[in-house]
Coordinates of C-alpha atoms in Angstrom, one line a residue:
X291 CA -16.9 2.1 -9.8
X292 CA -13.6 2.4 -8.1
X293 CA -10.5 1.0 -9.9
X294 CA -7.0 0.8 -8.5
X295 CA -4.0 0.3 -10.7
X296 CA -0.5 -0.5 -9.4
X297 CA 2.7 0.1 -11.2
X298 CA 6.4 0.1 -10.5
X299 CA 7.1 -3.4 -9.5
X300 CA 10.1 -5.3 -10.8
X301 CA 13.3 -7.0 -9.8
X302 CA 16.0 -5.4 -7.7
X303 CA 19.1 -6.5 -5.8
X304 CA 19.4 -6.9 -2.1
X305 CA 19.7 -3.4 -0.6
X306 CA 18.2 -1.7 -3.6
X307 CA 15.1 0.5 -3.9
X308 CA 11.9 0.5 -5.8
X309 CA 8.9 2.9 -5.9
X310 CA 5.4 1.6 -6.3
X311 CA 2.5 3.8 -7.4
X312 CA -1.2 3.3 -7.2
X313 CA -3.6 5.4 -9.2
X314 CA -7.3 5.5 -8.3
X315 CA -10.1 6.1 -10.7
X316 CA -13.8 6.5 -10.1
X317 CA -13.3 8.0 -6.7
X318 CA -10.8 10.3 -5.1
X319 CA -8.0 8.9 -3.0
X320 CA -7.9 11.9 -0.7
X321 CA -10.9 11.0 1.5
X322 CA -10.1 7.3 1.6
X323 CA -7.7 5.2 3.6
X324 CA -5.2 3.9 1.2
X325 CA -2.8 1.0 1.9
X326 CA -0.3 -1.4 0.5
X327 CA -0.4 -5.1 1.3
X328 CA 1.7 -7.9 0.2
X329 CA 1.4 -11.6 -0.2
X330 CA 3.5 -14.6 -1.0
X331 CA 2.0 -18.0 -2.0
X332 CA 0.8 -20.0 0.9
X333 CA 0.9 -17.1 3.4
X334 CA -1.6 -14.6 4.6
X335 CA -1.8 -11.1 3.2
X336 CA 0.4 -8.8 5.2
X337 CA -0.2 -5.1 5.9
X338 CA 2.8 -3.0 4.6
X339 CA 1.7 0.6 5.0
X340 CA -1.4 2.8 5.1
X341 CA -2.3 6.5 5.0
X342 CA -5.6 8.0 6.0
X343 CA -7.4 11.1 5.1
X344 CA -5.6 13.2 7.6
X345 CA -2.2 11.9 6.3
X346 CA -1.5 9.8 9.3
X347 CA 0.5 6.8 8.4
X348 CA 1.0 3.3 9.8
X349 CA 3.6 0.7 8.9
X350 CA 4.0 -3.0 9.3
X351 CA 6.8 -3.9 11.8
X352 CA 8.9 -5.6 9.1
X353 CA 9.1 -2.5 6.9
X354 CA 9.1 0.4 9.4
X355 CA 12.0 2.8 8.8
X356 CA 12.6 1.3 5.3
X357 CA 9.4 2.1 3.5
X358 CA 7.5 5.3 3.2
X359 CA 3.9 5.8 2.0
X360 CA 2.7 9.1 0.6
X361 CA -0.3 10.4 -1.4
X362 CA -1.1 13.0 -3.9
X363 CA -4.8 13.7 -3.6
X364 CA -5.0 15.9 -6.6
X365 CA -3.5 13.2 -8.8
X366 CA -5.4 10.4 -6.9
X367 CA -2.0 8.6 -6.5
X368 CA -0.5 6.8 -3.5
X369 CA 3.2 6.0 -3.6
X370 CA 5.2 3.5 -1.7
X371 CA 9.0 4.2 -1.6
X372 CA 10.8 1.1 -0.6
X373 CA 14.5 1.3 0.4
X374 CA 17.0 -1.2 1.8
X375 CA 15.0 -4.0 0.2
X376 CA 15.6 -7.5 1.4
X377 CA 14.9 -10.9 -0.2
X378 CA 12.1 -11.4 2.3
X379 CA 10.3 -8.4 0.8
X380 CA 9.7 -10.4 -2.3
X381 CA 5.9 -10.7 -2.8
X382 CA 3.0 -9.5 -4.8
X383 CA 2.1 -6.0 -3.6
X384 CA -1.5 -4.9 -3.7
X385 CA -2.9 -1.4 -3.4
X386 CA -6.2 -1.1 -1.4
X387 CA -8.7 1.5 -0.5
X388 CA -11.2 1.9 2.3
X389 CA -14.0 4.4 1.8
X390 CA -16.1 5.2 4.8
X391 CA -18.5 7.8 3.6
X392 CA -18.5 11.6 3.0
X393 CA -16.5 12.5 6.1
X394 CA -13.6 10.4 5.0
X395 CA -11.5 7.6 6.5
X396 CA -9.4 8.3 9.6
X397 CA -8.6 4.7 10.5
X398 CA -5.1 3.5 11.2
X399 CA -6.0 -0.2 11.2
X400 CA -4.0 -2.3 8.7
X401 CA -6.5 -5.1 8.8
X402 CA -7.0 -6.2 5.2
X403 CA -10.7 -7.2 5.8
X404 CA -11.5 -3.4 6.3
X405 CA -10.4 -2.5 2.8
X406 CA -13.1 -2.9 0.1
X407 CA -11.3 -2.1 -3.1
X408 CA -8.2 -3.8 -4.4
X409 CA -5.9 -3.5 -7.3
X410 CA -4.6 -6.6 -9.2
X411 CA -1.1 -6.4 -7.8
X412 CA 2.4 -5.8 -8.9
X413 CA 5.3 -8.2 -8.3
X414 CA 8.4 -7.2 -6.4
X415 CA 11.4 -9.6 -6.4
X416 CA 14.5 -9.0 -4.4
X417 CA 17.5 -11.2 -4.9

């Protein structure tokens, strides 16, 4: 049973930084595609960033050059470093994982329907 637990959310001023972490249990994060999504009430879930087994990353247009995703496979942790935060970054942030079998996940598609395991989310508020 895969479980994803997010941490690091909170409140920050416009222009500030936050670091989100996601720890996976029940399965390693190294072979999976790991991603961060965000959602505000009344809007669709938006892809923020993802990293695949090879370490290839992909970012949503609104966060490119401000956010950085990385992973520590040994610690089963994925981190999202968020810099130059803006009020429009305010949302619930979710960690997600996509497992595609023994060979691992090499996708770079930030489509939330492709991800089959989700954390409960952590709130980020920028004011």
